[in-house]
GROMACS .gro file of C-alpha atoms in nm:
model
  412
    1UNK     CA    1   1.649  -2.474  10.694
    2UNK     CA    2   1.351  -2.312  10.858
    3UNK     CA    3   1.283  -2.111  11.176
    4UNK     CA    4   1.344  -1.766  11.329
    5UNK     CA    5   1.690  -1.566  11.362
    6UNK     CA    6   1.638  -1.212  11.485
    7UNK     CA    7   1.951  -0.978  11.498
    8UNK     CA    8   1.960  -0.690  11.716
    9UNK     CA    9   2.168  -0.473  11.554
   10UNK     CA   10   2.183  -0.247  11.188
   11UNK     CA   11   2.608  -0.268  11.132
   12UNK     CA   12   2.822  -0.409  10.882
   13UNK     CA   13   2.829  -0.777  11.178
   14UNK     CA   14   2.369  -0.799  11.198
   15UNK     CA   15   2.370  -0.722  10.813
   16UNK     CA   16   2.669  -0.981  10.712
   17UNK     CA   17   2.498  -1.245  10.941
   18UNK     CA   18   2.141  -1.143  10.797
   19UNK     CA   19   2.247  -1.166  10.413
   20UNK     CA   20   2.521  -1.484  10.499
   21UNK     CA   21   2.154  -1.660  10.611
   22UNK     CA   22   1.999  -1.600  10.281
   23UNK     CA   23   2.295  -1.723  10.095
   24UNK     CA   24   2.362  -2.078  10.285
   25UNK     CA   25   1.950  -2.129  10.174
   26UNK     CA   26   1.772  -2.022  10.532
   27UNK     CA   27   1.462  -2.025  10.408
   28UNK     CA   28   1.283  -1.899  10.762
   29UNK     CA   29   1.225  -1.568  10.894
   30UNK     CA   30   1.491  -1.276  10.951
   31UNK     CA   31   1.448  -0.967  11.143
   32UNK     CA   32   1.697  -0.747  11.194
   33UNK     CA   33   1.642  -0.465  11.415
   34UNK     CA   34   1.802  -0.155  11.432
   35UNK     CA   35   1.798   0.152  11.640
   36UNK     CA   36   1.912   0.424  11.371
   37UNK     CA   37   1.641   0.622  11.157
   38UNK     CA   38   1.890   0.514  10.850
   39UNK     CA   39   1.949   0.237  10.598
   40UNK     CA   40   2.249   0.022  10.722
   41UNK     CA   41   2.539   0.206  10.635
   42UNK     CA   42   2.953   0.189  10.627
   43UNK     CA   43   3.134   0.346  10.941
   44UNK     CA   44   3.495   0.393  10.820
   45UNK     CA   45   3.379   0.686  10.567
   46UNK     CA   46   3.244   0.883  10.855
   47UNK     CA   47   3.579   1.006  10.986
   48UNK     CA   48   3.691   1.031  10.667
   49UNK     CA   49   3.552   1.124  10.337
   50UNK     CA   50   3.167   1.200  10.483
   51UNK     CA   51   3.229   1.470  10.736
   52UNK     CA   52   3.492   1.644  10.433
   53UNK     CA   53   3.230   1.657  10.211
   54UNK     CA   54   3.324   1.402   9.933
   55UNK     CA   55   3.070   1.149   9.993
   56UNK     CA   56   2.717   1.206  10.036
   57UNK     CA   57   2.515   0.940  10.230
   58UNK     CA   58   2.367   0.763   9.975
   59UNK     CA   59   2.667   0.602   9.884
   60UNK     CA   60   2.747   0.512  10.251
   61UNK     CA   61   2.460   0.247  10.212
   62UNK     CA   62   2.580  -0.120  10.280
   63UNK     CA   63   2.262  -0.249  10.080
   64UNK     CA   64   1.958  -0.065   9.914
   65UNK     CA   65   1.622  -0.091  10.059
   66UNK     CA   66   1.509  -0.318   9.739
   67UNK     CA   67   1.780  -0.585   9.837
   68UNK     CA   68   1.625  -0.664  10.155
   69UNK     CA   69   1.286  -0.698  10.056
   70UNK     CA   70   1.425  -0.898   9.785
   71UNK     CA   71   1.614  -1.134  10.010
   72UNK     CA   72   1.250  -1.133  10.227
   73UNK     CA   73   1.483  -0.962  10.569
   74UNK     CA   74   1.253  -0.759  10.777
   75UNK     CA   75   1.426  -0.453  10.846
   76UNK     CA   76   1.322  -0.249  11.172
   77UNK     CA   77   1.462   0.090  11.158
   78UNK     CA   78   1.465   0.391  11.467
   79UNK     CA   79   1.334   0.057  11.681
   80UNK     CA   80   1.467  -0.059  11.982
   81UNK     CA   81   1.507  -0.397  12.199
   82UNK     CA   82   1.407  -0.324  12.585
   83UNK     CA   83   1.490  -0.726  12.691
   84UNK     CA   84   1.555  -1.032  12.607
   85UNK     CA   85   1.301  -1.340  12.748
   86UNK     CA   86   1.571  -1.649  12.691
   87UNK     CA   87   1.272  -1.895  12.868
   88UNK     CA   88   1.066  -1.821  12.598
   89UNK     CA   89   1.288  -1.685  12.316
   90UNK     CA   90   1.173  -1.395  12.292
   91UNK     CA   91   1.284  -1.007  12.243
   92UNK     CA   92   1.076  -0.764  12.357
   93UNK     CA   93   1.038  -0.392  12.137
   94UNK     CA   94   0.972  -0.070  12.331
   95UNK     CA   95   0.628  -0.062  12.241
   96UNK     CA   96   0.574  -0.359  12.385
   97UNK     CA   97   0.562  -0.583  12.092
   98UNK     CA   98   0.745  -0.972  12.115
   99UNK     CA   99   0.906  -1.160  11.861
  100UNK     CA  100   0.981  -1.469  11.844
  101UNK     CA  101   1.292  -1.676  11.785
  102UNK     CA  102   1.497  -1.997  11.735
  103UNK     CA  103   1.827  -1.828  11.718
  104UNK     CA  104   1.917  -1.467  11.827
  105UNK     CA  105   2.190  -1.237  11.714
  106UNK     CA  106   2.330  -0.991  11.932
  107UNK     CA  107   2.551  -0.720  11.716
  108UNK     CA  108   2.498  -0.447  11.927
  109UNK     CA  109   2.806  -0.273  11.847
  110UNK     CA  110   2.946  -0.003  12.112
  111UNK     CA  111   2.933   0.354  12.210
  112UNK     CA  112   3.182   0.614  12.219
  113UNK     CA  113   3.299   0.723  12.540
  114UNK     CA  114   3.194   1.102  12.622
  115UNK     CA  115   3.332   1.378  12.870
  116UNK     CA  116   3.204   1.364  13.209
  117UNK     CA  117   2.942   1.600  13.289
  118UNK     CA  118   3.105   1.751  13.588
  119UNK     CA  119   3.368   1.804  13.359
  120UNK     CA  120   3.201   1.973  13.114
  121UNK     CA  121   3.040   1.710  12.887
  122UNK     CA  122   2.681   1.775  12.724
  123UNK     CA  123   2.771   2.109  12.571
  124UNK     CA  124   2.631   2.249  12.195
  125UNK     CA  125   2.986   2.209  12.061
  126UNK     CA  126   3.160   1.872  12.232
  127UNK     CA  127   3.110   1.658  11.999
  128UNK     CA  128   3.183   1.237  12.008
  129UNK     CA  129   3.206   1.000  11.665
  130UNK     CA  130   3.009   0.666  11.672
  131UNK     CA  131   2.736   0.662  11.394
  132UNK     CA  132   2.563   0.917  11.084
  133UNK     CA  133   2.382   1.131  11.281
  134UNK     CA  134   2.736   1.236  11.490
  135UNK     CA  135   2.886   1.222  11.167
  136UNK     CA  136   2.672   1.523  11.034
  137UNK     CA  137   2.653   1.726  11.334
  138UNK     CA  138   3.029   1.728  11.338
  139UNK     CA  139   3.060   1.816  10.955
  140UNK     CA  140   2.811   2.101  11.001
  141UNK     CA  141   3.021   2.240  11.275
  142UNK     CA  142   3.319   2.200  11.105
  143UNK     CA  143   3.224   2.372  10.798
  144UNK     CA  144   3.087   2.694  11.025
  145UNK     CA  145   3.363   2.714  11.261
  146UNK     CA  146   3.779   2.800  11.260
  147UNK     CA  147   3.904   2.622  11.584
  148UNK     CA  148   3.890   2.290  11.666
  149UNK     CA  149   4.004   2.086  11.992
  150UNK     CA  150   4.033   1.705  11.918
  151UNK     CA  151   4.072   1.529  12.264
  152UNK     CA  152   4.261   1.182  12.224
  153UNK     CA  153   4.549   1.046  11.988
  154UNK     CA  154   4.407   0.721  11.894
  155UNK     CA  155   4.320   0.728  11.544
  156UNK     CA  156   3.971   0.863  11.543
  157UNK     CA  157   4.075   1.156  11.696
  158UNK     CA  158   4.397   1.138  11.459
  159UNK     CA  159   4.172   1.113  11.134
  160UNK     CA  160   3.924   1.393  11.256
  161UNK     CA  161   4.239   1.651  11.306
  162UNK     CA  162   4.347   1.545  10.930
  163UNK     CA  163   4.049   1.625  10.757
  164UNK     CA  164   3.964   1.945  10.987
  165UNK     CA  165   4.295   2.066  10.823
  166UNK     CA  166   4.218   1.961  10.509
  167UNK     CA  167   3.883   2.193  10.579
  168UNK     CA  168   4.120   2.502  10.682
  169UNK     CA  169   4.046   2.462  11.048
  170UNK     CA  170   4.300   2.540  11.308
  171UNK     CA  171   4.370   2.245  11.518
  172UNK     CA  172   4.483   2.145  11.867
  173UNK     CA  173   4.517   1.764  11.926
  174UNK     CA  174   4.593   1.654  12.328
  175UNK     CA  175   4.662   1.333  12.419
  176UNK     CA  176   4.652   1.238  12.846
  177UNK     CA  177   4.931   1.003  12.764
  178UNK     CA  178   5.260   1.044  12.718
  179UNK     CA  179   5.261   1.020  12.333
  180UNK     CA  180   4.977   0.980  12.098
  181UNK     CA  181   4.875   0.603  12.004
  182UNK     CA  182   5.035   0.484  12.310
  183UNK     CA  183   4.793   0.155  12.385
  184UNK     CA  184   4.779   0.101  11.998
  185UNK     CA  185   5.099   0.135  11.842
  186UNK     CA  186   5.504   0.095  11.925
  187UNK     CA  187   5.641   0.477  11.934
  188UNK     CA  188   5.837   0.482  11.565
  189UNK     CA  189   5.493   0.453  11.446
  190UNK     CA  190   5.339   0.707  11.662
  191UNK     CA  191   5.617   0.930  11.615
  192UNK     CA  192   5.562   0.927  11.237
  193UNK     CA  193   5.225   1.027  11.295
  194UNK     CA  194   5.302   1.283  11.556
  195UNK     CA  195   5.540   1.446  11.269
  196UNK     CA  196   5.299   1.434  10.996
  197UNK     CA  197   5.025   1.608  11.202
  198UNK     CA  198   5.246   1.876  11.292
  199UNK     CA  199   5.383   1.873  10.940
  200UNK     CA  200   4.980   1.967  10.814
  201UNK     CA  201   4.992   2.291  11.107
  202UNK     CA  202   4.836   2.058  11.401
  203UNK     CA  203   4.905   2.109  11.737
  204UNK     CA  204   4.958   1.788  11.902
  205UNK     CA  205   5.016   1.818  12.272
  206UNK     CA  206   5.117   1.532  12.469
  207UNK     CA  207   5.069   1.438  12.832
  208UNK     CA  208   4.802   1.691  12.905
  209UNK     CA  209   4.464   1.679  12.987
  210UNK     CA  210   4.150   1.847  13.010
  211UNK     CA  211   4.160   2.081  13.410
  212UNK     CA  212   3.848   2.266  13.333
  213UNK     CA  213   3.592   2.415  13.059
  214UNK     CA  214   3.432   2.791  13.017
  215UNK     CA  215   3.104   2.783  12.907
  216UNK     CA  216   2.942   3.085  12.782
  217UNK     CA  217   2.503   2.993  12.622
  218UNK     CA  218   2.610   2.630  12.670
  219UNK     CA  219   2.910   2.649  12.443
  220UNK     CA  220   3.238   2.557  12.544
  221UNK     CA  221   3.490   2.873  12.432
  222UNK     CA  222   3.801   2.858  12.658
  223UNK     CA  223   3.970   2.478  12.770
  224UNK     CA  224   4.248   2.466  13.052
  225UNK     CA  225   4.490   2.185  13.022
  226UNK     CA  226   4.637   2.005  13.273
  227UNK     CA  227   4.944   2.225  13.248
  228UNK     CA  228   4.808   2.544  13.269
  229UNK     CA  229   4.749   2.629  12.906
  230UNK     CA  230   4.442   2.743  12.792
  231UNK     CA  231   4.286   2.733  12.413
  232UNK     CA  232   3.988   2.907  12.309
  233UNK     CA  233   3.809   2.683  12.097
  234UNK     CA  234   3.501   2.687  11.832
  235UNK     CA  235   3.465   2.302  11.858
  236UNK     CA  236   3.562   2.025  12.040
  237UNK     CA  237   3.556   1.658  11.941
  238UNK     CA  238   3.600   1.381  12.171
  239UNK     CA  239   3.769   1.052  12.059
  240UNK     CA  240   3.889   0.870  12.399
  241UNK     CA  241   3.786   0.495  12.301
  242UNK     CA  242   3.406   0.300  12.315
  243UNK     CA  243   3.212   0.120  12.512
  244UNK     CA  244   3.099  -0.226  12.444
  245UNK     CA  245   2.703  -0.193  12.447
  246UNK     CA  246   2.652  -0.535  12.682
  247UNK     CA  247   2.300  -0.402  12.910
  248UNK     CA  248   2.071  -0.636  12.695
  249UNK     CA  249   2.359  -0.915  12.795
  250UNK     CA  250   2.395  -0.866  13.112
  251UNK     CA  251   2.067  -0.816  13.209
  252UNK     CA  252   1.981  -1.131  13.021
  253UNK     CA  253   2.188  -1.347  13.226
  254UNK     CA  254   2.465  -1.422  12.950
  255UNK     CA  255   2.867  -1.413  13.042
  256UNK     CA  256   3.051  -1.076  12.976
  257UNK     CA  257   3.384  -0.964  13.057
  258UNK     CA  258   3.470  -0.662  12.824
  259UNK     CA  259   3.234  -0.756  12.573
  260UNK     CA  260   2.978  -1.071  12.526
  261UNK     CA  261   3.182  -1.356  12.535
  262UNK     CA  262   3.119  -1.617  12.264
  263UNK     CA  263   3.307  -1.965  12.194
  264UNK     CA  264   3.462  -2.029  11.836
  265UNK     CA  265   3.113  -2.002  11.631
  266UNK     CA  266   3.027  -1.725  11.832
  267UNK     CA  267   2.788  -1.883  12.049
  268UNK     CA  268   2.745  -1.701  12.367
  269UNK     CA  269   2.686  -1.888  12.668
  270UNK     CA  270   2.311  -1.964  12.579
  271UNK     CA  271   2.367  -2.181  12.324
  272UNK     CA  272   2.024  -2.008  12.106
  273UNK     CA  273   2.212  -1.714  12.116
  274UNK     CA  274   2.491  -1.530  11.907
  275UNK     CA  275   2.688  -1.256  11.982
  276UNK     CA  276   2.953  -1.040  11.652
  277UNK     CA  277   3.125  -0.759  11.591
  278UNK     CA  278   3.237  -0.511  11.873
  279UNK     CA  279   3.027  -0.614  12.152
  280UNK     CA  280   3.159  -0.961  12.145
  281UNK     CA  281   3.447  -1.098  12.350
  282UNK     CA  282   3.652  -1.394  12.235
  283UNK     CA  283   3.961  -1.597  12.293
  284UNK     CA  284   4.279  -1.476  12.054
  285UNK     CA  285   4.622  -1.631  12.170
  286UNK     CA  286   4.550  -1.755  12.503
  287UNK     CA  287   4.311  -1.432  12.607
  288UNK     CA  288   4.003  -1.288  12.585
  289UNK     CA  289   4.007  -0.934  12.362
  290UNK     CA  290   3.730  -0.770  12.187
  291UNK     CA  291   3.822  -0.638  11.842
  292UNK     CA  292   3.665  -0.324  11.743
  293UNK     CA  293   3.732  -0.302  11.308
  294UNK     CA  294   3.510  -0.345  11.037
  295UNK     CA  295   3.699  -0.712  10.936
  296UNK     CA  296   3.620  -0.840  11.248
  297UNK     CA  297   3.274  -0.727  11.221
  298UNK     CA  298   3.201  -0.921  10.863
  299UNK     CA  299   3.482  -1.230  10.970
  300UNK     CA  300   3.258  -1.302  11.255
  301UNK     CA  301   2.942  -1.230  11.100
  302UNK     CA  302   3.024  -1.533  10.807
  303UNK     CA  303   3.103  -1.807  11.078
  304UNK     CA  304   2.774  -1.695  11.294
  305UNK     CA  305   2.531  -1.697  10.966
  306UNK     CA  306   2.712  -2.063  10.868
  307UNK     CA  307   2.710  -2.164  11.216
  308UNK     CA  308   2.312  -2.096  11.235
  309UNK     CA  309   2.259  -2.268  10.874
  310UNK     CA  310   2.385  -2.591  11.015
  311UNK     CA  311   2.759  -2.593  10.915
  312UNK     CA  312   3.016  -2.678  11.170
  313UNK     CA  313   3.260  -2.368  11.138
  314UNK     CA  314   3.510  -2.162  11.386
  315UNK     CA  315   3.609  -1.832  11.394
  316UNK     CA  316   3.999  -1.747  11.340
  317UNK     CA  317   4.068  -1.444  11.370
  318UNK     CA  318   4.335  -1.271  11.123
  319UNK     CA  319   4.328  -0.902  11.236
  320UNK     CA  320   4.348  -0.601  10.999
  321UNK     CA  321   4.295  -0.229  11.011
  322UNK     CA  322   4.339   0.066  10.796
  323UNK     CA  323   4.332   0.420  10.898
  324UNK     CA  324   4.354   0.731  10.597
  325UNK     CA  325   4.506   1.046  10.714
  326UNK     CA  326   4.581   1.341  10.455
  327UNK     CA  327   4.793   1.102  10.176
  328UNK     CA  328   4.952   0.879  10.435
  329UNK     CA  329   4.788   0.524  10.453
  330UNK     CA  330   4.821   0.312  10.775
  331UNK     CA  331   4.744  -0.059  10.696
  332UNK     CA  332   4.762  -0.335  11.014
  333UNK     CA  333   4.830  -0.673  11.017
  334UNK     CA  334   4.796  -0.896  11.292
  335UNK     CA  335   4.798  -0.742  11.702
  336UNK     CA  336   5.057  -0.614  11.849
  337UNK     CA  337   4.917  -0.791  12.199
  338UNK     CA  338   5.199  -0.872  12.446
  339UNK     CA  339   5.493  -0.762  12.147
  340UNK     CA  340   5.871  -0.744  12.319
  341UNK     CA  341   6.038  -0.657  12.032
  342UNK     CA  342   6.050  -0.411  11.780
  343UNK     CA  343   6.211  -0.349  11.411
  344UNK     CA  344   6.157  -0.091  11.119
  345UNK     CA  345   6.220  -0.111  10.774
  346UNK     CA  346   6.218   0.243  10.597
  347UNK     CA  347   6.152   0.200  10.231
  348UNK     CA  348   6.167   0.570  10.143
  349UNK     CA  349   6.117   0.932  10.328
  350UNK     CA  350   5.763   0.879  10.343
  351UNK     CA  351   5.724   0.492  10.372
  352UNK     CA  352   5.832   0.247  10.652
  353UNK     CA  353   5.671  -0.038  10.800
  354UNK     CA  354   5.727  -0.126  11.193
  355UNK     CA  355   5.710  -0.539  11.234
  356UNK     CA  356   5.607  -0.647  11.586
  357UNK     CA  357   5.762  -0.943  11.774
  358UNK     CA  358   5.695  -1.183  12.076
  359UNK     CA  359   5.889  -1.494  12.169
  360UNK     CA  360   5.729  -1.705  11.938
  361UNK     CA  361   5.826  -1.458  11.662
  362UNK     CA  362   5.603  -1.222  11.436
  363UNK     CA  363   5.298  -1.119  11.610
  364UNK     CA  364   5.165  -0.766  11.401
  365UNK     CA  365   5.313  -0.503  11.170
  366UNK     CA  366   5.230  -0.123  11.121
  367UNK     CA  367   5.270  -0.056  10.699
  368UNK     CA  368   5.297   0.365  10.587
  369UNK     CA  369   5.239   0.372  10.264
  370UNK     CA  370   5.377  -0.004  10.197
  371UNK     CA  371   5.146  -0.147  10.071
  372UNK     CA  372   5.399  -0.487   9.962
  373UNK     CA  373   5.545  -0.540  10.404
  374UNK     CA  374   5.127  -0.532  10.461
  375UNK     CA  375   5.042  -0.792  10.234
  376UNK     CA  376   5.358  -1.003  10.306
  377UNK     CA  377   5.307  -0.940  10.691
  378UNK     CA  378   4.926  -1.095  10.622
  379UNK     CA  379   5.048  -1.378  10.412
  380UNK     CA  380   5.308  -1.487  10.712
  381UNK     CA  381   5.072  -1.446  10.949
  382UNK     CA  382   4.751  -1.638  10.862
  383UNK     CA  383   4.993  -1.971  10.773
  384UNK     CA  384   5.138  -1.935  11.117
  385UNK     CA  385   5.502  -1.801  10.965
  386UNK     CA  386   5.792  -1.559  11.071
  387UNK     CA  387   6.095  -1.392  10.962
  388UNK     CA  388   6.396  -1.338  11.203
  389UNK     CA  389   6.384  -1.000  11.362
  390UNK     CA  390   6.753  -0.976  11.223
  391UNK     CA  391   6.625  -1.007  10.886
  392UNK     CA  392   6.380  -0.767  10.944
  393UNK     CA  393   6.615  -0.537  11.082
  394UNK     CA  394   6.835  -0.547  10.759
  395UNK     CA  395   6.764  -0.287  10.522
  396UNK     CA  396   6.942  -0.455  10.241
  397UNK     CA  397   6.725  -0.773  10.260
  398UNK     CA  398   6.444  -0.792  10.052
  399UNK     CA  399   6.117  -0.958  10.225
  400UNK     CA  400   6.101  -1.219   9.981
  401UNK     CA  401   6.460  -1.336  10.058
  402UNK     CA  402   6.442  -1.366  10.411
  403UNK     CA  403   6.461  -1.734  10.584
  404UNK     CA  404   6.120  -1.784  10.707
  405UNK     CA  405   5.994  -2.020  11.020
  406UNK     CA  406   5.697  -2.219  11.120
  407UNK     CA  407   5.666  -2.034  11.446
  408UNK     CA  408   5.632  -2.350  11.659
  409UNK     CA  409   5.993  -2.394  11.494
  410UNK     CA  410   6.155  -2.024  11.610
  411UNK     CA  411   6.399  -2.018  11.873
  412UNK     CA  412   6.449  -1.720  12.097
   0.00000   0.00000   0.00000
């Protein structure tokens, strides 16, 4: 297997797809091209143990520089793709430069969505979460300062306010919302969350948004809420969702619709060209979503780097997601897409799980600190299985003695 793959992109999807290559027996060339100054790195550390100070960055690394000279990939760091020539498959560098290739790989990840500038946005201290270099402007600024402002309850913004208290910060949490988590997760499980925060000495304030900023040397110091209140703050850190990075796609001609949208071996709509990770778009129970989790990232990457070697492979998806936040650990199985139902299963005062149903039957569940519902709820899912919700709902059942169906089988 000869030829040319080039991968724009430096995350955990370009790598996976780069090193995947080298172990199906590519033997051509592979460039992957990055726009960071920095050695490919992990993401889920940054919100977490990197900006508390208990890992340093070398051991964020994904691979050591030796291992891809080794495996002969050409890594382009602080280098960016201006276009892509499909005629002539090509991608063109900012300085001009053209490479050349068979198949291309676009892993272009996404951005994270910022304040408006009328509103405020593009101050010293507003801060946003994507990549390193955020990372360690945030953990400077949260090792110099005493109040912090996190704006948005998903669970960025719900890490970042868990380890500025572990730091001794003061911290204010406001979600637009209604409740915190409220596109991600049913409200027992944002509840929990909401209760632990405030536990920990976080304010979390709910249905309020940002009215107005007071700037003083370009520093935000005051915020007024929607409601009239007003915080002075040291810091502010933004964590309101991303933005799938599609200009390269778009102005390349290739289908998009809230991401790049590939087909089953991730094979956009030019058929020399691959799309992974969080910029790609794909169909998962009858619609098109756009996952946005490490797993994802590496999942898709091993289909794409088998589907380029020759193999005849397909994507299916088994979502999972973890999120760390003081002791508590949140572990995911499955989407909650389109759920109806709802049940919970409280193991103890601390740990509970929250199992997500549609009419077919189980479709997700939310595990605190259980670590058994999580794998059982992964096991189910992946060979296409449910539980009754009754069962669920009975506290005196044990998971392993509940009837399970083939969900083609479940009656509603």
């Amino acid at each position: 297997m000869n030829g040319n793959v080039v991968i724009v992109g430096s995350g955990h999807a370009g790598v996976s797809v780069a090193f995947k290559l080298r172990t199906q027996g590519f033997k051509g060339n592979i460039t992957v091209i990055g726009e960071e100054i920095y050695l490919p790195y992990h993401r889920p550390p940054l919100s977490k143990k990197y900006i508390a100070n208990l890992a340093d960055e070398g051991r964020l690394y994904l691979k050591q520089e030796s291992q891809y000279r080794s495996e002969k990939i050409d890594l382009r760091l602080n280098c960016r793709v201006n276009a892509i020539h499909r005629s002539e498959k090509q991608v063109e560098l900012e300085d001009g430069e053209r490479i050349q290739y068979d198949a291309l790989v676009l892993a272009t990840g996404a951005r994270a969505r910022s304040l408006s500038t009328a509103l405020g946005g593009g101050a010293q201290n507003i801060h946003t979460l994507r990549n390193l270099s955020d990372a360690k402007r945030i953990r400077d600024a949260l090792t110099q300062n005493k109040r912090l402002l996190v704006v948005g309850g998903g669970y960025i913004g719900l890490e970042m306010a868990a380890v500025a208290r572990s730091l001794g910060l003061q911290v204010t949490l406001i979600e637009r919302e209604s409740r915190i988590l409220g596109r991600v997760a049913a409200a027992q499980t944002a509840a929990y969350f909401k209760n632990l925060h405030e536990k920990h000495g976080v304010r979390v304030l709910e249905g309020v948004g940002i009215e107005s900023l007071e700037r003083s040397n370009d520093r935000i110091e005051k915020v007024r809420l929607s409601d009239g209140t007003v915080i002075g703050v040291d810091v502010v850190v933004v964590g309101i969702g991303v933005i799938p990075e599609l200009q390269l796609a778009q102005e390349a001609g290739l289908q998009v619709a809230n991401g790049i949208v590939v087909d089953r071996a991730g094979r956009t709509s030019d058929t020399a060209i691959y799309a992974v990770g969080d910029c790609a778009s794909f169909v998962f129970r009858g619609q098109m979503i756009r996952l946005e989790s490490v797993q994802n990232a590496v999942d898709m990457a091993e289909v794409v780097g088998l589907s380029i070697a020759g193999a005849s492979t397909r994507y299916d998806c088994q979502p999972w997601f973890w999120s760390d936040q003081y002791t508590t650990k949140l572990q995911i199985a499955g989407l909650n897409l389109g759920y109806t139902q709802v049940a919970v299963r409280n193991k103890n005062e601390t740990a509970l799980s929250v199992w997500y149903f549609d009419q077919e039957g189980l479709i997700a569940v939310d595990s605190i600190n259980d670590a058994k519902a999580f794998m059982t709820a992964r096991k189910w899912l992946s060979s296409g299985q449910s539980p009754c919700l009754d069962d669920i709902a009975n506290q005196s059942l044990e998971l392993s003695a509940m009837t399970i169906f083939e969900k083609t089988d479940l009656v509603t």
